[in-house]
Short mmCIF file of C-alpha atoms in Angstrom, two decimals:
data_model
loop_
_atom_site.label_atom_id
_atom_site.label_comp_id
_atom_site.label_asym_id
_atom_site.label_seq_id
_atom_site.Cartn_x
_atom_site.Cartn_y
_atom_site.Cartn_z
CA LEU A 9 -63.67 -28.96 44.93
CA VAL A 10 -61.71 -26.90 42.33
CA ALA A 11 -64.47 -23.84 43.00
CA GLY A 12 -63.32 -24.25 46.99
CA LEU A 13 -59.94 -24.21 46.24
CA ILE A 14 -59.22 -21.18 43.70
CA PRO A 15 -60.60 -18.77 46.83
CA LEU A 16 -57.96 -20.85 48.98
CA ILE A 17 -55.28 -20.44 46.43
CA HIS A 18 -56.21 -16.62 46.24
CA PHE A 19 -56.05 -16.07 50.22
CA GLY A 20 -52.75 -18.28 50.36
CA THR A 21 -50.95 -15.86 47.75
CA ALA A 22 -51.14 -12.99 50.13
CA LEU A 23 -49.66 -15.16 53.17
CA PRO A 24 -45.91 -16.04 53.98
CA LEU A 25 -46.62 -18.89 52.62
CA GLY A 26 -48.23 -18.20 49.59
CA ASN A 27 -45.41 -18.28 47.17
CA GLY A 28 -44.75 -21.44 48.00
CA LEU A 29 -48.19 -22.79 47.39
CA ILE A 30 -47.71 -21.56 43.52
CA LEU A 31 -44.83 -23.31 43.65
CA TRP A 32 -46.19 -26.53 44.48
CA SER A 33 -49.12 -26.09 42.28
CA TYR A 34 -46.58 -25.85 39.15
CA ASP A 35 -44.20 -28.68 40.53
CA LEU A 36 -47.11 -30.95 40.80
CA LEU A 37 -47.94 -30.70 37.69
CA PHE A 38 -45.06 -33.05 36.71
CA ALA A 39 -45.37 -35.80 39.24
CA PRO A 40 -47.98 -37.59 37.21
CA ARG A 41 -46.74 -37.32 33.80
CA PRO A 42 -44.05 -39.62 31.76
CA ALA A 43 -40.93 -38.50 30.99
CA LEU A 44 -40.63 -36.98 27.61
CA PRO A 45 -37.17 -37.51 26.45
CA SER A 46 -36.06 -35.76 23.24
CA ASP A 47 -33.00 -36.64 21.16
CA GLU A 48 -32.60 -33.49 19.38
CA ALA A 49 -29.50 -32.06 21.76
CA LEU A 50 -26.16 -33.56 23.07
CA LEU A 51 -24.81 -31.72 26.40
CA ILE A 52 -20.73 -31.81 26.23
CA TYR A 53 -19.36 -31.01 30.29
CA MET A 54 -16.78 -29.22 30.92
CA ASP A 55 -16.16 -31.89 33.63
CA GLU A 56 -13.28 -32.64 35.72
CA GLU A 57 -12.23 -35.78 33.61
CA SER A 58 -11.74 -33.24 31.00
CA HIS A 59 -9.54 -30.81 33.12
CA ARG A 60 -7.13 -33.85 33.82
CA ALA A 61 -7.07 -35.17 30.27
CA LEU A 62 -6.80 -31.60 28.77
CA ASN A 63 -4.31 -30.12 31.23
CA GLN A 64 -6.55 -27.17 32.05
CA THR A 65 -5.75 -25.74 35.67
CA TYR A 66 -8.96 -24.83 37.82
CA TRP A 67 -8.44 -21.46 38.64
CA GLN A 68 -7.99 -20.29 34.62
CA VAL A 69 -10.22 -19.79 31.88
CA TRP A 70 -10.00 -22.82 29.16
CA ASP A 71 -7.45 -22.55 26.50
CA ARG A 72 -9.43 -21.08 23.43
CA ARG A 73 -8.17 -23.22 21.03
CA LEU A 74 -9.44 -26.37 22.40
CA HIS A 75 -12.82 -24.36 22.15
CA ALA A 76 -11.51 -23.84 18.22
CA ARG A 77 -10.59 -27.77 17.95
CA LEU A 78 -14.00 -28.81 19.25
CA ILE A 79 -16.38 -26.51 17.31
CA ASP A 80 -14.14 -27.48 13.76
CA ARG A 81 -15.34 -31.12 14.86
CA LEU A 82 -19.03 -30.22 15.35
CA THR A 83 -18.69 -28.68 12.17
CA ASP A 84 -17.42 -31.52 10.35
CA ALA A 85 -20.19 -33.44 12.66
CA GLY A 86 -22.85 -31.84 11.19
CA ALA A 87 -24.37 -30.11 14.53
CA ARG A 88 -26.97 -27.77 13.75
CA VAL A 89 -26.49 -25.40 16.40
CA VAL A 90 -23.38 -24.98 19.09
CA VAL A 91 -24.51 -23.07 22.49
CA MET A 92 -21.05 -21.91 24.42
CA ASP A 93 -22.70 -21.42 28.17
CA ILE A 94 -19.50 -19.49 28.47
CA VAL A 95 -18.54 -15.83 29.01
CA PHE A 96 -15.52 -15.08 26.60
CA GLY A 97 -14.54 -11.42 27.89
CA ASP A 98 -11.85 -9.50 26.74
CA GLY A 99 -8.11 -10.34 27.39
CA GLY A 100 -6.08 -13.80 26.84
CA ASP A 101 -4.22 -15.00 24.21
CA PRO A 102 -5.09 -13.00 20.80
CA ASP A 103 -3.77 -15.63 18.49
CA ALA A 104 -6.00 -18.42 20.45
CA THR A 105 -8.99 -15.77 20.40
CA ARG A 106 -8.39 -15.41 16.42
CA GLU A 107 -8.39 -18.86 15.91
CA LEU A 108 -11.77 -19.30 17.59
CA ALA A 109 -13.44 -16.55 16.14
CA ARG A 110 -12.26 -18.30 12.92
CA ALA A 111 -13.91 -21.84 13.85
CA MET A 112 -17.60 -19.88 14.99
CA LYS A 113 -17.54 -17.87 11.96
CA GLU A 114 -16.86 -21.65 9.66
CA HIS A 115 -19.49 -23.05 11.46
CA GLY A 116 -22.13 -19.88 11.06
CA ASN A 117 -24.88 -20.53 13.91
CA VAL A 118 -22.38 -20.51 17.51
CA VAL A 119 -24.25 -18.86 20.33
CA ILE A 120 -22.38 -17.46 23.16
CA GLY A 121 -22.84 -15.78 26.73
CA ALA A 122 -23.05 -12.26 27.84
CA GLU A 123 -23.22 -10.76 31.18
CA TRP A 124 -25.85 -8.94 33.41
CA ILE A 125 -24.32 -7.63 36.55
CA PHE A 126 -24.69 -5.39 38.99
CA GLN A 127 -22.41 -2.53 39.63
CA SER A 128 -22.30 -0.81 42.95
CA ALA A 129 -22.20 3.23 43.10
CA HIS A 130 -18.80 4.29 42.28
CA GLN A 131 -17.39 7.45 41.59
CA GLY A 132 -20.14 9.46 41.15
CA LEU A 133 -21.93 7.10 39.59
CA PRO A 134 -24.76 5.57 40.71
CA SER A 135 -25.82 1.47 41.44
CA ARG A 136 -26.82 0.31 38.42
CA TRP A 137 -27.24 -2.92 36.55
CA GLU A 138 -24.53 -3.23 33.04
CA TYR A 139 -25.15 -5.36 30.16
CA LEU A 140 -21.41 -6.75 29.73
CA PRO A 141 -21.51 -8.46 25.91
CA PRO A 142 -18.71 -10.68 24.75
CA THR A 143 -15.34 -10.07 23.34
CA SER A 144 -15.91 -8.12 20.00
CA MET A 145 -13.11 -10.22 17.99
CA LEU A 146 -15.91 -13.33 19.10
CA ASP A 147 -18.91 -11.82 19.23
CA THR A 148 -18.94 -10.42 15.28
CA ASN A 149 -18.32 -14.05 14.21
CA THR A 150 -21.16 -15.62 16.16
CA ALA A 151 -24.62 -16.24 15.14
CA ARG A 152 -26.35 -14.51 18.59
CA HIS A 153 -24.87 -13.79 22.12
CA GLY A 154 -27.26 -14.17 25.08
CA LEU A 155 -27.43 -13.63 28.72
CA VAL A 156 -26.28 -17.06 30.94
CA HIS A 157 -28.48 -15.80 34.00
CA LEU A 158 -31.49 -17.68 35.02
CA HIS A 159 -34.55 -16.64 36.59
CA GLN A 160 -34.18 -17.95 40.12
CA GLY A 161 -36.93 -18.64 42.51
CA THR A 162 -37.14 -17.85 46.01
CA ASP A 163 -36.45 -21.38 46.51
CA PHE A 164 -33.37 -21.51 44.64
CA GLY A 165 -35.68 -23.66 41.65
CA ILE A 166 -36.12 -22.42 38.08
CA ARG A 167 -38.85 -22.66 36.72
CA GLU A 168 -39.99 -19.66 34.50
CA LEU A 169 -37.66 -19.04 31.59
CA ASN A 170 -35.31 -16.01 31.76
CA ILE A 171 -36.26 -14.62 28.27
CA GLY A 172 -33.57 -11.36 28.80
CA VAL A 173 -33.78 -7.80 30.12
CA GLY A 174 -34.81 -4.45 29.11
CA GLU A 175 -32.35 -1.56 29.19
CA ASP A 176 -33.31 0.84 31.79
CA GLY A 177 -36.37 -0.93 33.39
CA ASP A 178 -38.02 -0.05 30.25
CA SER A 179 -40.51 -2.76 28.73
CA GLY A 180 -38.52 -3.56 25.82
CA VAL A 181 -35.99 -6.89 25.99
CA HIS A 182 -33.13 -5.69 24.35
CA TYR A 183 -30.79 -8.66 25.35
CA PRO A 184 -32.25 -11.66 25.20
CA SER A 185 -31.33 -15.00 27.14
CA LEU A 186 -28.92 -17.55 25.88
CA ALA A 187 -31.88 -20.22 26.02
CA TRP A 188 -34.18 -17.96 23.91
CA ALA A 189 -30.81 -16.62 21.41
CA ALA A 190 -30.07 -20.30 20.89
CA ALA A 191 -33.69 -20.92 20.05
CA ALA A 192 -33.70 -18.40 17.69
CA VAL A 193 -30.85 -19.28 15.30
CA LEU A 194 -32.43 -23.03 15.10
CA PRO A 195 -33.06 -23.47 11.28
CA ASP A 196 -36.56 -22.95 10.13
CA SER A 197 -37.30 -21.44 14.25
CA ALA A 198 -40.67 -19.88 14.85
CA ILE A 199 -38.88 -17.99 17.71
CA PRO A 200 -38.45 -14.12 16.79
CA ARG A 201 -34.88 -12.83 17.31
CA THR A 202 -36.08 -10.02 19.92
CA PRO A 203 -38.52 -11.80 22.87
CA PRO A 204 -42.00 -10.11 23.56
CA ALA A 205 -41.84 -7.99 26.52
CA GLY A 206 -43.72 -8.46 29.93
CA TRP A 207 -43.85 -12.37 29.23
CA ASP A 208 -42.01 -14.43 31.77
CA PRO A 209 -42.96 -18.03 30.12
CA TRP A 210 -43.08 -21.10 32.56
CA ILE A 211 -40.58 -23.98 31.43
CA ASN A 212 -41.94 -27.33 30.63
CA TYR A 213 -39.22 -30.16 31.74
CA HIS A 214 -39.97 -32.89 29.61
CA ALA A 215 -37.83 -35.02 31.90
CA PRO A 216 -36.06 -35.36 35.02
CA PRO A 217 -32.49 -34.24 35.21
CA GLY A 218 -30.06 -36.44 33.73
CA THR A 219 -32.51 -37.59 30.58
CA ILE A 220 -30.60 -35.34 27.82
CA ARG A 221 -27.64 -37.20 26.51
CA HIS A 222 -24.40 -35.77 27.57
CA VAL A 223 -20.54 -36.66 26.93
CA SER A 224 -17.32 -35.36 28.45
CA TYR A 225 -15.73 -32.53 26.54
CA HIS A 226 -12.56 -34.47 25.64
CA THR A 227 -14.06 -37.57 24.26
CA ALA A 228 -15.99 -35.13 22.10
CA LEU A 229 -13.02 -34.11 20.14
CA ASP A 230 -12.19 -37.97 19.39
CA PRO A 231 -14.70 -39.28 16.46
CA ALA A 232 -13.79 -43.05 18.10
CA MET A 233 -15.10 -41.78 21.26
CA VAL A 234 -17.89 -39.66 20.33
CA PRO A 235 -18.96 -40.83 16.45
CA ASP A 236 -20.26 -38.02 14.29
CA ARG A 237 -23.84 -39.45 14.07
CA MET A 238 -24.18 -38.36 17.83
CA LEU A 239 -23.73 -34.89 16.85
CA LYS A 240 -25.31 -34.69 13.37
CA ASP A 241 -28.40 -32.41 13.41
CA ARG A 242 -28.16 -31.84 16.98
CA ALA A 243 -28.12 -28.65 19.05
CA VAL A 244 -24.93 -29.06 21.06
CA PHE A 245 -24.91 -27.29 24.31
CA VAL A 246 -21.22 -26.70 26.27
CA GLY A 247 -20.69 -26.07 29.50
CA GLN A 248 -19.82 -27.10 32.94
CA PRO A 249 -21.74 -29.71 34.66
CA GLN A 250 -23.76 -29.23 38.05
CA GLN A 251 -21.43 -31.79 40.08
CA MET A 252 -18.43 -29.52 39.36
CA THR A 253 -16.65 -27.92 42.48
CA GLY A 254 -16.05 -24.79 41.00
CA MET A 255 -14.32 -22.94 37.81
CA VAL A 256 -13.19 -19.77 36.51
CA GLY A 257 -14.95 -18.03 33.60
CA GLU A 258 -17.89 -20.47 32.73
CA THR A 259 -21.60 -20.72 34.34
CA ARG A 260 -22.56 -23.90 36.57
CA ASP A 261 -25.55 -25.14 36.39
CA SER A 262 -26.53 -25.69 40.18
CA PHE A 263 -30.19 -24.85 40.64
CA ARG A 264 -33.20 -27.31 41.91
CA THR A 265 -35.42 -28.09 39.52
CA PRO A 266 -39.26 -29.81 39.80
#
């Protein structure tokens, strides 16, 4: 049976539906497998409840003093690494940015986002992809930064890990993804800081969406609501949840997974 399927799959990849067969063959692997949940991570959601509780508007980026306060809380509680799925650009209140930089430096293991955007031809310059790092005041006080973009399939599903991109189309990965950067800075990590070229690993999903424990941002600020034991020795990811209707300055995970 397997011998008969191999030429069929090979032939199918040349057809319009061939890519769908490849994606289906990947998704099918997860159907019979039981969930393998992990307690090593915690998600902190910048959700609508936190918008209201912290008086943050929907059309502006969040007050960076709040992020500094959260990181101070995570530092005191002993979080291993803090991953901010946020691109902190230039501008904003300089005092708030300095406060956030101070909190990041004191924790010592904070990873933040960067962007890889397409620039159309303009004023004699050709169209091109351009790397936009976070504001330097914060970047110099973090352990690493990485691209927030995901490797999106033809059906808008996420199956391959985006390890980063090279410069000007070469084979080297100069700019790692946020996920790769976070894994590389974990204590005792065996992940190299620079991803190998020409490698697009498939993601091993351990459990269905919603399995990883998550809390609202505003509750994470309060030890009475989120005790230190929930944060200690964990990798903490901060960002926007899928169900949000839209925000400024943050990246939303709204893609299909197996």
